[in-house]
Amino acid sequence: MSDTTAPVHPLLAAKVRRSTRIGLVAGGLGTYWPQFPDLLPQLQESARYVSDRFRRLDAEVVDVGFISDAQEGAVAAEKLRQADCDLIVMFLTTYLTSSMVLPIAQRSNTPVLVIDLQPTARMDHPSFDTGAWLAYCGQCSVPEVGNVFRRAGIPFRSVSGHLRQESAWRRIEQWVSAAHVRAALRHARHGLMGHLYPGMLDVSTDLSLLPVTFGSHVEVLEFDDLRVRVEQVTDAETAERMHLARQVFTLDESVVDEDFAWGARVSVGLDRLAEDFDLDSLAYYHRGLDGEQHERLGAGMILGASLLTARGIPASGEYELRTSVAQLVTQVVGAGGSFCEVQALNFEDGVVEMGHDGPAHLAVSSRDPLLRGLGIYHGKRGWGVSVEFDVQPGPVTLLGLGQDRDGTLSFIASAGTVVPGPLLAIGNTTSRVDFGRDPGEWVDEWAATGVGHHWSLSIGHRAADYRAAANLLGIPFRFV
């Protein structure tokens, strides 16, 4: 099995998840076969090409073959139902009746993508007879299928093109990328450890929404679950983790050895926590008091949480469950993703400065990330080492997970460009993002979406991927 998470540091073992499963069925109207003997072999050859292209993608393909009538469609529907796919692709090779494909969508309870890819960019009109034309007639049934899906209450998606049209395949691959997100969230186990940061009402999340909306599981953890694992970490394991950290990070002279060792010890304990509970993400916060053990654990999380994030297990501070989910989405599509909020606006340069203390993804950094020692965490209890990244210049996309008054979850995105310039050196992952407009106007529109004050910053212009993922997940998508 493989994962589409952005590349991680070679010294870190990436999280391995269940492969995304794509169901594939091709079909045409069997009435044509005795009338035009050369037609079926040509269409089956096209179906083999499509199947081969899908097998080159980062997914497990369940190909149930070619159907020619409603009875064969029913058999294919049962096979695909049992396969538990994340996306089903119906290849309409020529005209077929909607009765052949409706049961596939109805019985599987799985999002469906209809594709019709004619053999070439155009017909050779002088030489074509009816049989040759029918190989180009897949789109004839696309409106029929769209109508019947609407009447059945089934979301309709389609990609029309020709067999070797790379732009059409890029559109198809975008739906496969969306299927990666659906697969990850369907099977995800989200850890939630500690308690809500006092007063952050936007962060509060109804824990039933994730399993109801996505199929995810939320594992409620105690800080004592981490404490007992950290207590079991040996000095040798701590030294080994410090050695790994020195290879991954540059250590600033402000790092205190005792704090560094504590962060390394907590990091080993975090790895065991993630393994024992099979976590795909982690959100945490604990206030603590006067240097007691739980306060020290909360303050010692940043190194280990950043290493977990780099391995494809995003970790967010301040109990930000929805943002850890957004980080998982951005990682799954290969775009990294770091815990982020607005820090300040620069009206002279026309940029929004954003970042956060705490976990960040190595894939977004423009250079080796820095470990910086901090005597105080602003707004939090404790002290220790923090991670400081400079986000690489170029296109970026923000993704937040909103929760509306009626409990509906939504994907909220905005695209901009990270540009070079002066950054704060305070142990945060920071960036200057140019959204091509007045920074204050951007903040006003961004806040009006209901995004909340944290989100994931990912590399590349990925809004189309996140829009497609929201479509497969059946949730709203908002773009600023």
mmCIF file of C-alpha atoms in Angstrom, residues 242-392:
data_model
loop_
_atom_site.group_PDB
_atom_site.id
_atom_site.type_symbol
_atom_site.label_atom_id
_atom_site.label_comp_id
_atom_site.label_asym_id
_atom_site.label_seq_id
_atom_site.Cartn_x
_atom_site.Cartn_y
_atom_site.Cartn_z
ATOM 1 C CA MET A 242 18.116 14.113 19.888
ATOM 2 C CA HIS A 243 20.514 12.777 17.249
ATOM 3 C CA LEU A 244 17.656 12.523 14.734
ATOM 4 C CA ALA A 245 16.519 16.058 15.562
ATOM 5 C CA ARG A 246 20.027 17.426 14.963
ATOM 6 C CA GLN A 247 19.959 15.876 11.478
ATOM 7 C CA VAL A 248 16.515 17.232 10.616
ATOM 8 C CA PHE A 249 16.701 20.652 12.289
ATOM 9 C CA THR A 250 19.291 23.368 12.741
ATOM 10 C CA LEU A 251 19.699 24.100 16.459
ATOM 11 C CA ASP A 252 19.772 27.763 17.411
ATOM 12 C CA GLU A 253 22.153 28.793 20.184
ATOM 13 C CA SER A 254 19.102 29.652 22.304
ATOM 14 C CA VAL A 255 18.260 25.946 22.742
ATOM 15 C CA VAL A 256 18.840 24.759 26.300
ATOM 16 C CA ASP A 257 20.130 21.172 26.477
ATOM 17 C CA GLU A 258 17.709 20.203 29.243
ATOM 18 C CA ASP A 259 14.718 21.514 27.283
ATOM 19 C CA PHE A 260 15.961 19.835 24.107
ATOM 20 C CA ALA A 261 16.289 16.502 25.895
ATOM 21 C CA TRP A 262 12.803 16.842 27.353
ATOM 22 C CA GLY A 263 11.318 17.610 23.938
ATOM 23 C CA ALA A 264 13.095 14.561 22.527
ATOM 24 C CA ARG A 265 11.780 12.331 25.327
ATOM 25 C CA VAL A 266 8.230 13.584 24.773
ATOM 26 C CA SER A 267 8.692 12.984 21.030
ATOM 27 C CA VAL A 268 9.417 9.290 21.593
ATOM 28 C CA GLY A 269 6.374 9.060 23.841
ATOM 29 C CA LEU A 270 4.234 10.757 21.184
ATOM 30 C CA ASP A 271 5.330 8.209 18.602
ATOM 31 C CA ARG A 272 4.232 5.406 20.919
ATOM 32 C CA LEU A 273 0.926 7.141 21.576
ATOM 33 C CA ALA A 274 0.270 7.494 17.840
ATOM 34 C CA GLU A 275 1.204 3.861 17.236
ATOM 35 C CA ASP A 276 -0.776 2.437 20.154
ATOM 36 C CA PHE A 277 -3.951 4.260 19.114
ATOM 37 C CA ASP A 278 -3.241 4.016 15.358
ATOM 38 C CA LEU A 279 -3.697 7.763 14.978
ATOM 39 C CA ASP A 280 -3.899 9.593 11.660
ATOM 40 C CA SER A 281 -3.949 13.035 13.291
ATOM 41 C CA LEU A 282 -3.647 14.594 16.742
ATOM 42 C CA ALA A 283 -4.993 17.808 18.253
ATOM 43 C CA TYR A 284 -3.941 18.701 21.781
ATOM 44 C CA TYR A 285 -3.815 21.348 24.491
ATOM 45 C CA HIS A 286 -3.288 21.344 28.256
ATOM 46 C CA ARG A 287 -2.856 24.442 30.370
ATOM 47 C CA GLY A 288 -1.184 23.010 33.486
ATOM 48 C CA LEU A 289 0.056 24.987 36.446
ATOM 49 C CA ASP A 290 3.337 25.952 38.134
ATOM 50 C CA GLY A 291 5.596 23.561 36.250
ATOM 51 C CA GLU A 292 3.721 20.351 37.141
ATOM 52 C CA GLN A 293 4.079 17.285 34.929
ATOM 53 C CA HIS A 294 1.141 17.923 32.612
ATOM 54 C CA GLU A 295 2.263 21.490 31.982
ATOM 55 C CA ARG A 296 5.718 20.213 31.102
ATOM 56 C CA LEU A 297 4.235 17.641 28.746
ATOM 57 C CA GLY A 298 2.150 20.304 26.977
ATOM 58 C CA ALA A 299 5.165 22.572 26.635
ATOM 59 C CA GLY A 300 7.363 19.724 25.370
ATOM 60 C CA MET A 301 5.120 18.718 22.468
ATOM 61 C CA ILE A 302 6.347 20.904 19.614
ATOM 62 C CA LEU A 303 9.404 18.919 18.501
ATOM 63 C CA GLY A 304 7.600 15.585 18.540
ATOM 64 C CA ALA A 305 4.438 17.018 17.000
ATOM 65 C CA SER A 306 6.450 18.457 14.105
ATOM 66 C CA LEU A 307 8.146 15.098 13.522
ATOM 67 C CA LEU A 308 4.754 13.365 13.589
ATOM 68 C CA THR A 309 3.413 15.903 11.090
ATOM 69 C CA ALA A 310 6.380 15.278 8.810
ATOM 70 C CA ARG A 311 5.567 11.553 8.843
ATOM 71 C CA GLY A 312 2.020 12.211 7.673
ATOM 72 C CA ILE A 313 0.320 12.334 11.088
ATOM 73 C CA PRO A 314 -0.550 16.023 11.397
ATOM 74 C CA ALA A 315 -0.542 17.427 14.914
ATOM 75 C CA SER A 316 -2.201 20.707 15.866
ATOM 76 C CA GLY A 317 -1.977 22.630 19.104
ATOM 77 C CA GLU A 318 -4.766 24.507 20.901
ATOM 78 C CA TYR A 319 -7.113 21.492 20.627
ATOM 79 C CA GLU A 320 -7.721 22.326 16.951
ATOM 80 C CA LEU A 321 -9.403 19.135 15.761
ATOM 81 C CA ARG A 322 -10.822 20.672 12.574
ATOM 82 C CA THR A 323 -7.438 22.071 11.596
ATOM 83 C CA SER A 324 -5.709 18.726 12.145
ATOM 84 C CA VAL A 325 -8.306 17.287 9.746
ATOM 85 C CA ALA A 326 -7.540 20.068 7.232
ATOM 86 C CA GLN A 327 -3.822 19.299 7.593
ATOM 87 C CA LEU A 328 -4.510 15.637 6.892
ATOM 88 C CA VAL A 329 -6.378 16.604 3.713
ATOM 89 C CA THR A 330 -3.553 18.821 2.449
ATOM 90 C CA GLN A 331 -0.966 16.146 3.221
ATOM 91 C CA VAL A 332 -2.919 13.410 1.470
ATOM 92 C CA VAL A 333 -2.972 15.360 -1.809
ATOM 93 C CA GLY A 334 0.810 15.797 -1.523
ATOM 94 C CA ALA A 335 0.802 19.493 -0.570
ATOM 95 C CA GLY A 336 2.264 19.363 2.939
ATOM 96 C CA GLY A 337 0.377 21.642 5.277
ATOM 97 C CA SER A 338 1.157 23.580 8.423
ATOM 98 C CA PHE A 339 -0.854 24.927 11.357
ATOM 99 C CA CYS A 340 -1.504 28.587 10.601
ATOM 100 C CA GLU A 341 -3.266 31.819 11.583
ATOM 101 C CA VAL A 342 -3.049 35.512 10.677
ATOM 102 C CA GLN A 343 -0.180 37.229 12.500
ATOM 103 C CA ALA A 344 -0.175 40.743 11.025
ATOM 104 C CA LEU A 345 -0.829 42.732 7.847
ATOM 105 C CA ASN A 346 1.800 44.598 5.848
ATOM 106 C CA PHE A 347 0.002 47.291 3.853
ATOM 107 C CA GLU A 348 3.206 48.672 2.333
ATOM 108 C CA ASP A 349 4.126 45.325 0.736
ATOM 109 C CA GLY A 350 0.519 44.211 0.282
ATOM 110 C CA VAL A 351 0.937 40.898 2.114
ATOM 111 C CA VAL A 352 -0.723 38.963 4.899
ATOM 112 C CA GLU A 353 1.806 37.643 7.425
ATOM 113 C CA MET A 354 0.674 34.306 8.793
ATOM 114 C CA GLY A 355 2.046 31.406 10.783
ATOM 115 C CA HIS A 356 1.886 29.839 14.243
ATOM 116 C CA ASP A 357 4.006 28.455 17.006
ATOM 117 C CA GLY A 358 4.009 24.695 17.246
ATOM 118 C CA PRO A 359 3.839 21.897 14.690
ATOM 119 C CA ALA A 360 4.723 22.452 11.057
ATOM 120 C CA HIS A 361 5.256 20.219 8.028
ATOM 121 C CA LEU A 362 8.828 19.834 6.770
ATOM 122 C CA ALA A 363 7.562 19.806 3.161
ATOM 123 C CA VAL A 364 6.677 23.522 3.280
ATOM 124 C CA SER A 365 10.073 24.751 4.501
ATOM 125 C CA SER A 366 12.425 26.683 2.234
ATOM 126 C CA ARG A 367 15.480 25.574 4.252
ATOM 127 C CA ASP A 368 16.383 23.321 7.160
ATOM 128 C CA PRO A 369 13.910 24.233 9.922
ATOM 129 C CA LEU A 370 15.257 25.794 13.086
ATOM 130 C CA LEU A 371 14.823 24.675 16.684
ATOM 131 C CA ARG A 372 14.681 27.783 18.840
ATOM 132 C CA GLY A 373 14.640 27.910 22.628
ATOM 133 C CA LEU A 374 11.836 29.965 24.148
ATOM 134 C CA GLY A 375 11.603 31.139 27.738
ATOM 135 C CA ILE A 376 7.878 31.688 27.317
ATOM 136 C CA TYR A 377 5.129 30.507 24.958
ATOM 137 C CA HIS A 378 2.866 33.491 24.368
ATOM 138 C CA GLY A 379 -0.572 32.853 25.801
ATOM 139 C CA LYS A 380 0.401 29.392 27.083
ATOM 140 C CA ARG A 381 2.026 27.837 30.140
ATOM 141 C CA GLY A 382 5.541 26.448 30.007
ATOM 142 C CA TRP A 383 8.770 26.927 28.098
ATOM 143 C CA GLY A 384 11.121 24.887 25.948
ATOM 144 C CA VAL A 385 11.996 24.413 22.265
ATOM 145 C CA SER A 386 9.892 25.573 19.339
ATOM 146 C CA VAL A 387 10.154 24.966 15.605
ATOM 147 C CA GLU A 388 10.745 27.858 13.203
ATOM 148 C CA PHE A 389 10.193 27.441 9.444
ATOM 149 C CA ASP A 390 10.418 29.831 6.509
ATOM 150 C CA VAL A 391 7.761 28.736 4.018
ATOM 151 C CA GLN A 392 9.190 28.288 0.526
#
